[in-house]
C-alpha cells in the first residue's frame, strides 16, 4: 500500500462553504488576530438558534479549535485520574463484562472502500468486547438520494448509502452491539431515512437508542442484558438542526434542550428514562448524550453540572458525542454511593468523519471499561472496575486508485515519529486526558 499523496482538505473551509460569504470573511479576519482562545460564552450550538456571530465563531474554531476551558469550568480537571476506578474492598464478583465505546460514525465520500479495513487495527479495543457502542450519524438512503442530498457543499446534510453504512457499523461480520441514533442529523433524509436506518440496524442485530418507533417507547430506556448484567441506556440529542417534527411524530426522537442559548438545560426527558431504568431493575445505567459545542476541547460548566446531576440521579456512565474533537474523561465519585466511580466521557470525538488533515479533526477516543456485578455487605451492586480512554486517529492512504481510511492507536505511532501531525495529536490528547 502506498502513502496518500493527493491533496486532502485541511479543515472545514476546504470542504464546505459558509452560508454567506460575509461569514467566511469575518471568520478569516478573526483567525488573523486569534480572536478567541477561550469559549465564546454566548455561542449557540443548536442550528435552530445560530445567528451571524455564532456562525463566525463556528467557522473560526473549525480551523483553530478552542484549547482552553471556561474560566469557571476547570475544577473538574483534577478528576481525570483513572487509577481511582477500582472495586471496593470486600466486593465479591459474580459476573463481569467488557465495553468498548467510540464516537461519531459520519459518512465520508468513498468510505465504502474501507469496509473491513476501517477498524482492523482497533478491533481488539472495540469489537472484541462484549458490548460495543458508537453514535451512528449517517442516515441511510438509496445511492441516488444520497448523491443528490450531499451535492450542495453548503447543506451539511449527513447521509450514507447502504455500502457506506456497512463500512461503518461492522468489522468482518461483527456488528456494533448498540448505536445511538438520536443526534442532530437524524432527520437529514426525513422520517423515511430514519426508519430505513432503523430497519437496517434491526436486521443486523444492532440495538439503536434514542429514536422510539412508537409513542409507548418515548421517554423510556432501552434495555440490554449481557453476562447476566441488565444495562439501561438513556439518550437525548440537543437538537435536530432546523427540522421540525409534526405533532404526531414528536415521539420519534429523544430531543431535549441540553445546550440552549436561551434556556437552562432541560433534563426532564432524561430523568424520565432514568426512572424507567430503576422501575425495570437495571443493574447499570448508560447515558448517551449528543451535546456540546463543536471544536472545543473542554465541556462548558453547564455540561459538567448536567453530567453530575444525571449521575446523582442514577447514571453510571456518560458517553458524549457531537463536538468532533475529544474532551476529557472525568472519574467522579458519587455522593449517592461513595464506593461508586461514575465515568463521564464528555466527547469521544468523531470516529469516522471526512478526510481532514488538521490534527484536531482525525483524533478521537475509544473508551474501554470493565463492569463487575457482585455483592458486598449483603447487597447487590454493579461497579466499573477498570477504565481506559485510548486515543486513536484516522489514517488515510491509497491502495492503487482507492482512497482508504483506517483507525490507528495513537500511542503506537508516537515513538520516533517525526510527523508534525502525530506530535500535535499527542499534545491534544495529553491536554485533554491529563497526560
Tab-separated table of C-alpha atoms in Angstrom:
chain	number	residue	atom	x	y	z
A	1	UNK	CA	0.000	0.000	0.000
A	2	UNK	CA	1.328	3.446	-0.901
A	3	UNK	CA	1.199	6.594	1.230
A	4	UNK	CA	-1.540	9.085	0.466
A	5	UNK	CA	-0.251	11.738	-1.956
A	6	UNK	CA	-3.107	13.728	-3.399
A	7	UNK	CA	-4.374	16.865	-1.668
A	8	UNK	CA	-6.793	16.326	1.186
A	9	UNK	CA	-8.900	19.037	2.844
A	10	UNK	CA	-7.187	20.515	5.883
A	11	UNK	CA	-10.275	21.836	7.647
A	12	UNK	CA	-13.959	22.590	7.117
A	13	UNK	CA	-13.083	25.651	4.990
A	14	UNK	CA	-11.535	23.327	2.384
A	15	UNK	CA	-14.547	21.028	2.195
A	16	UNK	CA	-17.584	23.263	2.720
A	17	UNK	CA	-18.726	26.822	2.125
A	18	UNK	CA	-20.272	29.184	4.693
A	19	UNK	CA	-23.900	30.010	4.025
A	20	UNK	CA	-22.897	33.636	3.444
A	21	UNK	CA	-19.540	34.858	2.033
A	22	UNK	CA	-19.577	37.535	4.728
A	23	UNK	CA	-19.437	34.837	7.404
A	24	UNK	CA	-16.340	33.374	5.768
A	25	UNK	CA	-14.642	36.768	5.524
A	26	UNK	CA	-15.414	37.580	9.173
A	27	UNK	CA	-14.108	34.179	10.325
A	28	UNK	CA	-10.853	34.602	8.383
A	29	UNK	CA	-10.365	38.077	9.861
A	30	UNK	CA	-10.914	36.621	13.349
A	31	UNK	CA	-8.300	33.963	12.598
A	32	UNK	CA	-5.776	36.622	11.634
A	33	UNK	CA	-5.960	38.194	15.095
A	34	UNK	CA	-6.541	34.974	17.126
A	35	UNK	CA	-9.812	36.466	18.310
A	36	UNK	CA	-10.913	33.552	20.551
A	37	UNK	CA	-8.720	31.464	22.817
A	38	UNK	CA	-11.461	30.511	25.282
A	39	UNK	CA	-15.071	29.510	24.615
A	40	UNK	CA	-17.355	32.272	23.414
A	41	UNK	CA	-19.752	32.365	26.360
A	42	UNK	CA	-22.949	33.229	24.486
A	43	UNK	CA	-22.394	30.988	21.464
A	44	UNK	CA	-25.288	28.908	20.162
A	45	UNK	CA	-24.644	25.301	19.198
A	46	UNK	CA	-28.136	24.344	18.001
A	47	UNK	CA	-28.590	25.248	14.321
A	48	UNK	CA	-32.110	26.435	15.132
A	49	UNK	CA	-30.612	29.132	17.391
A	50	UNK	CA	-27.480	30.129	15.471
A	51	UNK	CA	-27.126	33.760	14.394
A	52	UNK	CA	-24.415	35.571	12.415
A	53	UNK	CA	-21.784	35.871	15.168
A	54	UNK	CA	-22.359	32.244	16.244
A	55	UNK	CA	-21.679	31.162	12.672
A	56	UNK	CA	-18.469	33.196	12.510
A	57	UNK	CA	-17.317	31.581	15.754
A	58	UNK	CA	-18.130	28.077	14.408
A	59	UNK	CA	-16.034	28.556	11.270
A	60	UNK	CA	-13.206	30.115	13.291
A	61	UNK	CA	-12.858	27.191	15.708
A	62	UNK	CA	-13.273	24.595	12.953
A	63	UNK	CA	-9.828	25.802	11.838
A	64	UNK	CA	-8.387	26.792	15.232
A	65	UNK	CA	-10.040	24.694	17.962
A	66	UNK	CA	-10.562	26.147	21.415
A	67	UNK	CA	-7.898	24.667	23.694
A	68	UNK	CA	-8.759	26.348	26.998
A	69	UNK	CA	-11.759	25.649	29.248
A	70	UNK	CA	-14.134	28.281	30.524
A	71	UNK	CA	-12.540	30.022	33.491
A	72	UNK	CA	-15.232	28.662	35.794
A	73	UNK	CA	-15.144	25.131	34.356
A	74	UNK	CA	-11.661	23.890	35.221
A	75	UNK	CA	-12.238	22.366	38.681
A	76	UNK	CA	-13.240	19.016	37.174
A	77	UNK	CA	-9.804	18.680	35.535
A	78	UNK	CA	-8.492	17.314	38.841
A	79	UNK	CA	-10.801	14.309	38.357
A	80	UNK	CA	-9.060	12.788	35.317
A	81	UNK	CA	-7.087	10.137	37.228
A	82	UNK	CA	-8.427	6.734	36.192
A	83	UNK	CA	-6.442	4.980	38.925
A	84	UNK	CA	-9.311	5.679	41.342
A	85	UNK	CA	-11.516	3.297	39.337
A	86	UNK	CA	-11.390	0.044	41.276
A	87	UNK	CA	-13.692	-2.322	43.098
A	88	UNK	CA	-14.277	-1.579	46.783
A	89	UNK	CA	-12.757	-3.815	49.414
A	90	UNK	CA	-14.891	-6.832	50.209
A	91	UNK	CA	-16.679	-6.881	46.829
A	92	UNK	CA	-17.420	-10.443	45.636
A	93	UNK	CA	-17.580	-10.685	41.834
A	94	UNK	CA	-20.388	-12.759	40.327
A	95	UNK	CA	-20.196	-11.626	36.682
A	96	UNK	CA	-18.081	-9.272	34.545
A	97	UNK	CA	-18.256	-7.827	31.051
A	98	UNK	CA	-16.209	-5.511	28.860
A	99	UNK	CA	-17.390	-2.498	26.878
A	100	UNK	CA	-15.782	-0.515	24.064
A	101	UNK	CA	-17.271	2.863	23.103
A	102	UNK	CA	-16.416	5.039	20.093
A	103	UNK	CA	-17.616	8.445	18.907
A	104	UNK	CA	-19.474	9.684	15.833
A	105	UNK	CA	-19.778	7.482	12.747
A	106	UNK	CA	-20.181	10.020	9.939
A	107	UNK	CA	-20.194	9.280	6.232
A	108	UNK	CA	-17.408	10.481	4.013
A	109	UNK	CA	-17.050	10.055	0.281
A	110	UNK	CA	-15.567	6.679	-0.628
A	111	UNK	CA	-15.643	5.189	2.863
A	112	UNK	CA	-17.314	2.100	1.405
A	113	UNK	CA	-13.894	1.049	0.068
A	114	UNK	CA	-12.653	0.816	3.672
A	115	UNK	CA	-15.084	-1.941	4.635
A	116	UNK	CA	-13.255	-4.408	6.928
A	117	UNK	CA	-10.259	-2.042	6.894
A	118	UNK	CA	-11.535	0.930	8.918
A	119	UNK	CA	-11.487	-0.925	12.269
A	120	UNK	CA	-8.825	-3.553	11.541
A	121	UNK	CA	-6.209	-2.045	13.890
A	122	UNK	CA	-8.625	-1.252	16.727
A	123	UNK	CA	-10.776	-4.371	16.663
A	124	UNK	CA	-9.302	-5.568	19.963
A	125	UNK	CA	-10.429	-2.434	21.819
A	126	UNK	CA	-13.836	-2.152	20.161
A	127	UNK	CA	-15.352	-5.236	18.519
A	128	UNK	CA	-13.667	-7.816	20.732
A	129	UNK	CA	-15.598	-6.516	23.749
A	130	UNK	CA	-18.908	-7.971	24.937
A	131	UNK	CA	-20.588	-4.630	24.205
A	132	UNK	CA	-19.516	-2.163	21.511
A	133	UNK	CA	-21.094	1.282	21.208
A	134	UNK	CA	-20.928	4.360	18.948
A	135	UNK	CA	-23.057	7.262	17.738
A	136	UNK	CA	-24.401	6.488	14.253
A	137	UNK	CA	-24.848	9.849	12.495
A	138	UNK	CA	-25.415	8.972	8.830
A	139	UNK	CA	-28.992	8.041	7.987
A	140	UNK	CA	-29.123	5.563	5.128
A	141	UNK	CA	-30.730	6.226	1.753
A	142	UNK	CA	-30.643	4.961	-1.818
A	143	UNK	CA	-27.487	5.880	-3.699
A	144	UNK	CA	-29.181	8.437	-5.977
A	145	UNK	CA	-30.887	10.099	-2.983
A	146	UNK	CA	-27.599	10.334	-1.083
A	147	UNK	CA	-25.732	11.705	-4.104
A	148	UNK	CA	-28.323	14.431	-4.581
A	149	UNK	CA	-28.514	15.277	-0.871
A	150	UNK	CA	-24.778	15.833	-0.392
A	151	UNK	CA	-24.153	17.596	-3.715
A	152	UNK	CA	-24.646	21.021	-2.149
A	153	UNK	CA	-21.471	21.807	-0.170
A	154	UNK	CA	-23.358	24.325	1.935
A	155	UNK	CA	-26.120	21.974	3.057
A	156	UNK	CA	-24.240	19.980	5.738
A	157	UNK	CA	-26.564	17.048	5.056
A	158	UNK	CA	-25.156	13.829	6.509
A	159	UNK	CA	-26.334	10.552	4.993
A	160	UNK	CA	-24.891	7.349	3.568
A	161	UNK	CA	-25.501	4.588	1.078
A	162	UNK	CA	-26.002	1.032	2.307
A	163	UNK	CA	-22.413	0.173	1.322
A	164	UNK	CA	-21.071	3.113	3.304
A	165	UNK	CA	-23.269	2.081	6.229
A	166	UNK	CA	-21.728	-1.407	6.201
A	167	UNK	CA	-18.213	0.029	6.293
A	168	UNK	CA	-19.064	1.947	9.472
A	169	UNK	CA	-21.181	-0.442	11.552
A	170	UNK	CA	-19.252	-3.714	11.424
A	171	UNK	CA	-15.876	-5.371	11.026
A	172	UNK	CA	-15.651	-8.735	9.267
A	173	UNK	CA	-19.240	-9.582	10.097
A	174	UNK	CA	-19.160	-8.481	13.738
A	175	UNK	CA	-21.551	-5.569	14.247
A	176	UNK	CA	-21.775	-2.906	16.916
A	177	UNK	CA	-23.947	-4.018	19.824
A	178	UNK	CA	-25.553	-0.607	20.404
A	179	UNK	CA	-25.704	2.513	18.247
A	180	UNK	CA	-27.123	5.851	19.287
A	181	UNK	CA	-29.363	7.350	16.589
A	182	UNK	CA	-30.618	10.426	18.470
A	183	UNK	CA	-28.469	13.176	17.002
A	184	UNK	CA	-28.812	16.446	15.123
A	185	UNK	CA	-28.633	14.721	11.722
A	186	UNK	CA	-31.298	12.085	12.444
A	187	UNK	CA	-33.815	13.796	10.127
A	188	UNK	CA	-31.454	14.738	7.279
A	189	UNK	CA	-33.421	12.415	4.954
A	190	UNK	CA	-36.711	12.882	6.774
A	191	UNK	CA	-38.537	10.223	8.745
A	192	UNK	CA	-38.213	7.832	5.799
A	193	UNK	CA	-34.440	7.976	6.114
A	194	UNK	CA	-34.564	7.422	9.860
A	195	UNK	CA	-36.952	4.481	9.510
A	196	UNK	CA	-34.833	2.916	6.771
A	197	UNK	CA	-31.777	3.212	9.013
A	198	UNK	CA	-33.613	1.646	11.941
A	199	UNK	CA	-34.720	-1.286	9.777
A	200	UNK	CA	-31.139	-1.954	8.722
A	201	UNK	CA	-29.865	-1.747	12.289
A	202	UNK	CA	-32.517	-4.165	13.475
A	203	UNK	CA	-31.797	-6.570	10.599
A	204	UNK	CA	-28.159	-6.549	11.641
A	205	UNK	CA	-28.989	-7.202	15.288
A	206	UNK	CA	-27.908	-3.745	16.460
A	207	UNK	CA	-29.873	-2.121	19.258
A	208	UNK	CA	-30.485	1.535	18.381
A	209	UNK	CA	-31.221	4.009	21.153
A	210	UNK	CA	-32.795	7.441	21.205
A	211	UNK	CA	-35.311	7.115	18.383
A	212	UNK	CA	-38.503	5.408	19.615
A	213	UNK	CA	-40.594	3.609	16.998
A	214	UNK	CA	-43.880	4.230	18.810
A	215	UNK	CA	-45.387	6.564	21.382
A	216	UNK	CA	-45.223	3.948	24.166
A	217	UNK	CA	-41.410	3.891	23.913
A	218	UNK	CA	-40.989	7.666	24.240
A	219	UNK	CA	-39.323	8.681	27.481
A	220	UNK	CA	-38.397	5.095	28.247
A	221	UNK	CA	-34.994	3.439	28.393
A	222	UNK	CA	-33.578	0.796	26.052
A	223	UNK	CA	-32.590	-2.356	27.935
A	224	UNK	CA	-29.787	-4.791	27.150
A	225	UNK	CA	-28.790	-7.860	29.179
A	226	UNK	CA	-25.238	-9.187	28.812
A	227	UNK	CA	-23.429	-11.689	31.041
A	228	UNK	CA	-26.390	-11.502	33.410
A	229	UNK	CA	-25.996	-7.721	33.852
A	230	UNK	CA	-29.072	-5.649	32.996
A	231	UNK	CA	-27.992	-2.371	31.404
A	232	UNK	CA	-30.311	0.543	30.724
A	233	UNK	CA	-29.491	3.086	28.018
A	234	UNK	CA	-30.956	6.576	28.262
A	235	UNK	CA	-30.450	9.072	25.477
A	236	UNK	CA	-31.102	12.541	24.110
A	237	UNK	CA	-29.874	14.936	21.458
A	238	UNK	CA	-29.629	18.702	21.994
A	239	UNK	CA	-31.420	19.384	18.693
A	240	UNK	CA	-32.331	18.243	15.181
A	241	UNK	CA	-30.932	21.217	13.238
A	242	UNK	CA	-33.713	23.332	11.704
A	243	UNK	CA	-36.016	20.377	11.147
A	244	UNK	CA	-39.328	20.113	12.922
A	245	UNK	CA	-41.300	17.027	13.861
A	246	UNK	CA	-45.049	17.113	13.289
A	247	UNK	CA	-47.180	16.801	16.443
A	248	UNK	CA	-47.976	13.142	15.709
A	249	UNK	CA	-44.267	12.385	15.302
A	250	UNK	CA	-42.856	14.217	18.331
A	251	UNK	CA	-42.019	10.892	19.961
A	252	UNK	CA	-39.712	9.734	17.161
A	253	UNK	CA	-36.511	11.318	18.509
A	254	UNK	CA	-35.453	11.993	22.084
A	255	UNK	CA	-34.786	15.741	21.812
A	256	UNK	CA	-34.066	17.916	24.840
A	257	UNK	CA	-32.674	21.426	25.208
A	258	UNK	CA	-29.369	20.347	26.727
A	259	UNK	CA	-27.309	23.254	25.346
A	260	UNK	CA	-29.745	26.013	24.504
A	261	UNK	CA	-28.569	29.589	24.111
A	262	UNK	CA	-31.765	30.836	25.712
A	263	UNK	CA	-32.841	28.441	28.493
A	264	UNK	CA	-31.301	26.288	31.217
A	265	UNK	CA	-30.685	22.602	30.394
A	266	UNK	CA	-33.931	20.633	30.322
A	267	UNK	CA	-33.354	17.206	31.894
A	268	UNK	CA	-36.972	16.066	32.234
A	269	UNK	CA	-36.783	13.569	29.348
A	270	UNK	CA	-33.560	12.012	30.657
A	271	UNK	CA	-34.846	11.853	34.236
A	272	UNK	CA	-37.938	10.056	32.920
A	273	UNK	CA	-35.734	7.442	31.254
A	274	UNK	CA	-33.640	7.058	34.392
A	275	UNK	CA	-36.822	6.400	36.361
A	276	UNK	CA	-37.765	3.757	33.793
A	277	UNK	CA	-34.375	2.063	34.262
A	278	UNK	CA	-34.979	1.910	38.002
A	279	UNK	CA	-38.511	0.573	37.526
A	280	UNK	CA	-37.143	-2.204	35.309
A	281	UNK	CA	-34.473	-3.144	37.819
A	282	UNK	CA	-31.393	-2.201	35.801
A	283	UNK	CA	-28.028	-3.006	37.334
A	284	UNK	CA	-26.186	-0.283	35.428
A	285	UNK	CA	-27.184	2.877	33.524
A	286	UNK	CA	-25.562	4.448	30.472
A	287	UNK	CA	-26.481	7.926	29.213
A	288	UNK	CA	-25.803	8.587	25.526
A	289	UNK	CA	-25.722	12.366	25.087
A	290	UNK	CA	-25.443	14.151	21.757
A	291	UNK	CA	-24.460	17.550	23.048
A	292	UNK	CA	-21.829	20.215	23.457
A	293	UNK	CA	-20.074	22.849	21.379
A	294	UNK	CA	-18.151	21.745	18.300
A	295	UNK	CA	-14.350	22.090	18.057
A	296	UNK	CA	-13.896	22.865	21.754
A	297	UNK	CA	-11.581	20.580	23.736
A	298	UNK	CA	-13.363	21.103	27.060
A	299	UNK	CA	-17.028	20.925	28.122
A	300	UNK	CA	-18.891	24.010	29.315
A	301	UNK	CA	-19.707	24.444	33.009
A	302	UNK	CA	-23.396	23.842	32.253
A	303	UNK	CA	-22.496	20.412	30.835
A	304	UNK	CA	-20.411	19.494	33.874
A	305	UNK	CA	-23.312	20.400	36.154
A	306	UNK	CA	-25.727	18.446	33.942
A	307	UNK	CA	-23.452	15.395	33.969
A	308	UNK	CA	-23.193	15.433	37.761
A	309	UNK	CA	-26.966	15.843	38.120
A	310	UNK	CA	-27.597	12.817	35.891
A	311	UNK	CA	-25.008	10.738	37.735
A	312	UNK	CA	-26.514	11.536	41.118
A	313	UNK	CA	-29.930	10.635	39.661
A	314	UNK	CA	-28.665	7.142	38.796
A	315	UNK	CA	-26.476	7.198	35.662
A	316	UNK	CA	-23.162	5.295	35.946
A	317	UNK	CA	-21.588	6.075	32.571
A	318	UNK	CA	-21.996	9.053	30.238
A	319	UNK	CA	-20.960	8.687	26.599
A	320	UNK	CA	-20.858	12.096	24.907
A	321	UNK	CA	-20.599	12.867	21.216
A	322	UNK	CA	-21.071	15.712	18.710
A	323	UNK	CA	-18.140	18.191	19.199
A	324	UNK	CA	-15.944	16.460	16.524
A	325	UNK	CA	-12.975	16.758	18.878
A	326	UNK	CA	-12.075	14.864	22.021
A	327	UNK	CA	-12.879	16.136	25.506
A	328	UNK	CA	-11.826	14.929	28.985
A	329	UNK	CA	-12.971	11.774	30.709
A	330	UNK	CA	-13.947	12.523	34.293
A	331	UNK	CA	-13.859	9.900	37.044
A	332	UNK	CA	-16.454	11.095	39.528
A	333	UNK	CA	-17.026	9.600	42.989
A	334	UNK	CA	-20.770	9.793	43.564
A	335	UNK	CA	-22.464	11.167	46.653
A	336	UNK	CA	-25.259	8.597	46.350
A	337	UNK	CA	-22.731	5.770	46.814
A	338	UNK	CA	-19.179	6.652	47.932
A	339	UNK	CA	-17.936	3.316	46.535
A	340	UNK	CA	-19.206	4.157	43.051
A	341	UNK	CA	-16.996	5.874	40.468
A	342	UNK	CA	-19.029	7.158	37.537
A	343	UNK	CA	-17.206	7.655	34.237
A	344	UNK	CA	-18.108	10.765	32.228
A	345	UNK	CA	-16.721	10.921	28.677
A	346	UNK	CA	-17.762	14.411	27.620
A	347	UNK	CA	-16.869	13.815	23.955
A	348	UNK	CA	-15.312	10.791	22.270
A	349	UNK	CA	-14.745	12.792	19.088
A	350	UNK	CA	-15.590	11.617	15.581
A	351	UNK	CA	-14.501	8.072	14.798
A	352	UNK	CA	-15.360	8.408	11.094
A	353	UNK	CA	-15.551	11.939	9.724
A	354	UNK	CA	-14.077	13.156	6.451
A	355	UNK	CA	-10.545	13.095	5.083
A	356	UNK	CA	-9.475	16.184	7.031
A	357	UNK	CA	-5.792	16.524	7.913
A	358	UNK	CA	-5.865	19.292	10.558
A	359	UNK	CA	-4.670	17.348	13.653
A	360	UNK	CA	-7.705	18.109	15.822
A	361	UNK	CA	-10.121	16.524	13.327
A	362	UNK	CA	-8.805	12.924	12.784
A	363	UNK	CA	-8.273	12.405	16.534
A	364	UNK	CA	-10.862	10.531	18.625
A	365	UNK	CA	-11.120	8.267	21.667
A	366	UNK	CA	-12.166	4.674	22.205
A	367	UNK	CA	-13.233	4.133	25.794
A	368	UNK	CA	-12.678	0.686	27.343
A	369	UNK	CA	-14.477	-0.341	30.532
A	370	UNK	CA	-14.906	-3.454	32.618
A	371	UNK	CA	-18.139	-3.795	34.615
A	372	UNK	CA	-18.466	-6.186	37.532
A	373	UNK	CA	-21.685	-7.336	39.153
A	374	UNK	CA	-21.454	-8.850	42.610
A	375	UNK	CA	-22.238	-8.390	46.264
A	376	UNK	CA	-20.879	-6.507	49.229
A	377	UNK	CA	-22.248	-6.435	52.766
A	378	UNK	CA	-25.227	-8.488	51.641
A	379	UNK	CA	-26.245	-6.075	48.863
A	380	UNK	CA	-26.013	-6.483	45.077
A	381	UNK	CA	-24.067	-3.873	43.122
A	382	UNK	CA	-22.594	-3.332	39.665
A	383	UNK	CA	-19.470	-1.184	39.544
A	384	UNK	CA	-16.954	-0.097	36.936
A	385	UNK	CA	-13.793	-1.994	37.857
A	386	UNK	CA	-11.435	-0.587	35.196
A	387	UNK	CA	-11.454	2.236	32.641
A	388	UNK	CA	-9.128	3.457	29.925
A	389	UNK	CA	-9.528	6.105	27.210
A	390	UNK	CA	-7.388	5.232	24.185
A	391	UNK	CA	-6.555	7.986	21.659
A	392	UNK	CA	-6.951	6.857	18.050
A	393	UNK	CA	-6.733	8.671	14.727
A	394	UNK	CA	-7.952	8.204	11.173
A	395	UNK	CA	-5.116	7.382	8.798
A	396	UNK	CA	-5.648	7.997	5.068
A	397	UNK	CA	-3.717	6.085	2.438
A	398	UNK	CA	-4.016	4.677	-1.076
A	399	UNK	CA	-4.246	1.162	-2.422
A	400	UNK	CA	-3.924	1.650	-6.149
A	401	UNK	CA	-6.652	4.123	-7.089
A	402	UNK	CA	-8.661	3.526	-3.924
A	403	UNK	CA	-8.638	6.104	-1.172
A	404	UNK	CA	-8.786	4.225	2.153
A	405	UNK	CA	-9.224	5.047	5.833
A	406	UNK	CA	-8.055	3.084	8.863
A	407	UNK	CA	-8.129	3.846	12.589
A	408	UNK	CA	-4.768	3.675	14.341
A	409	UNK	CA	-3.842	3.714	18.039
A	410	UNK	CA	-2.005	6.988	18.526
A	411	UNK	CA	0.479	5.690	21.112
A	412	UNK	CA	1.760	3.093	18.648
A	413	UNK	CA	2.857	5.879	16.289
A	414	UNK	CA	4.439	8.399	18.667
A	415	UNK	CA	7.870	6.954	19.438
A	416	UNK	CA	10.462	8.053	16.879
A	417	UNK	CA	7.807	9.578	14.605
A	418	UNK	CA	8.825	12.997	13.265
A	419	UNK	CA	5.401	13.771	11.816
A	420	UNK	CA	4.193	17.190	12.934
A	421	UNK	CA	0.597	15.950	12.773
A	422	UNK	CA	1.315	12.997	15.073
A	423	UNK	CA	3.091	15.253	17.566
A	424	UNK	CA	0.194	17.718	17.556
A	425	UNK	CA	-2.373	14.951	18.080
A	426	UNK	CA	-0.323	13.653	21.010
A	427	UNK	CA	-0.271	17.166	22.514
A	428	UNK	CA	-4.046	17.438	22.141
A	429	UNK	CA	-4.537	14.003	23.715
A	430	UNK	CA	-2.304	14.904	26.681
A	431	UNK	CA	-4.057	18.260	27.070
A	432	UNK	CA	-7.470	16.607	27.259
A	433	UNK	CA	-6.657	13.400	29.145
A	434	UNK	CA	-4.160	14.961	31.543
A	435	UNK	CA	-1.138	13.075	30.213
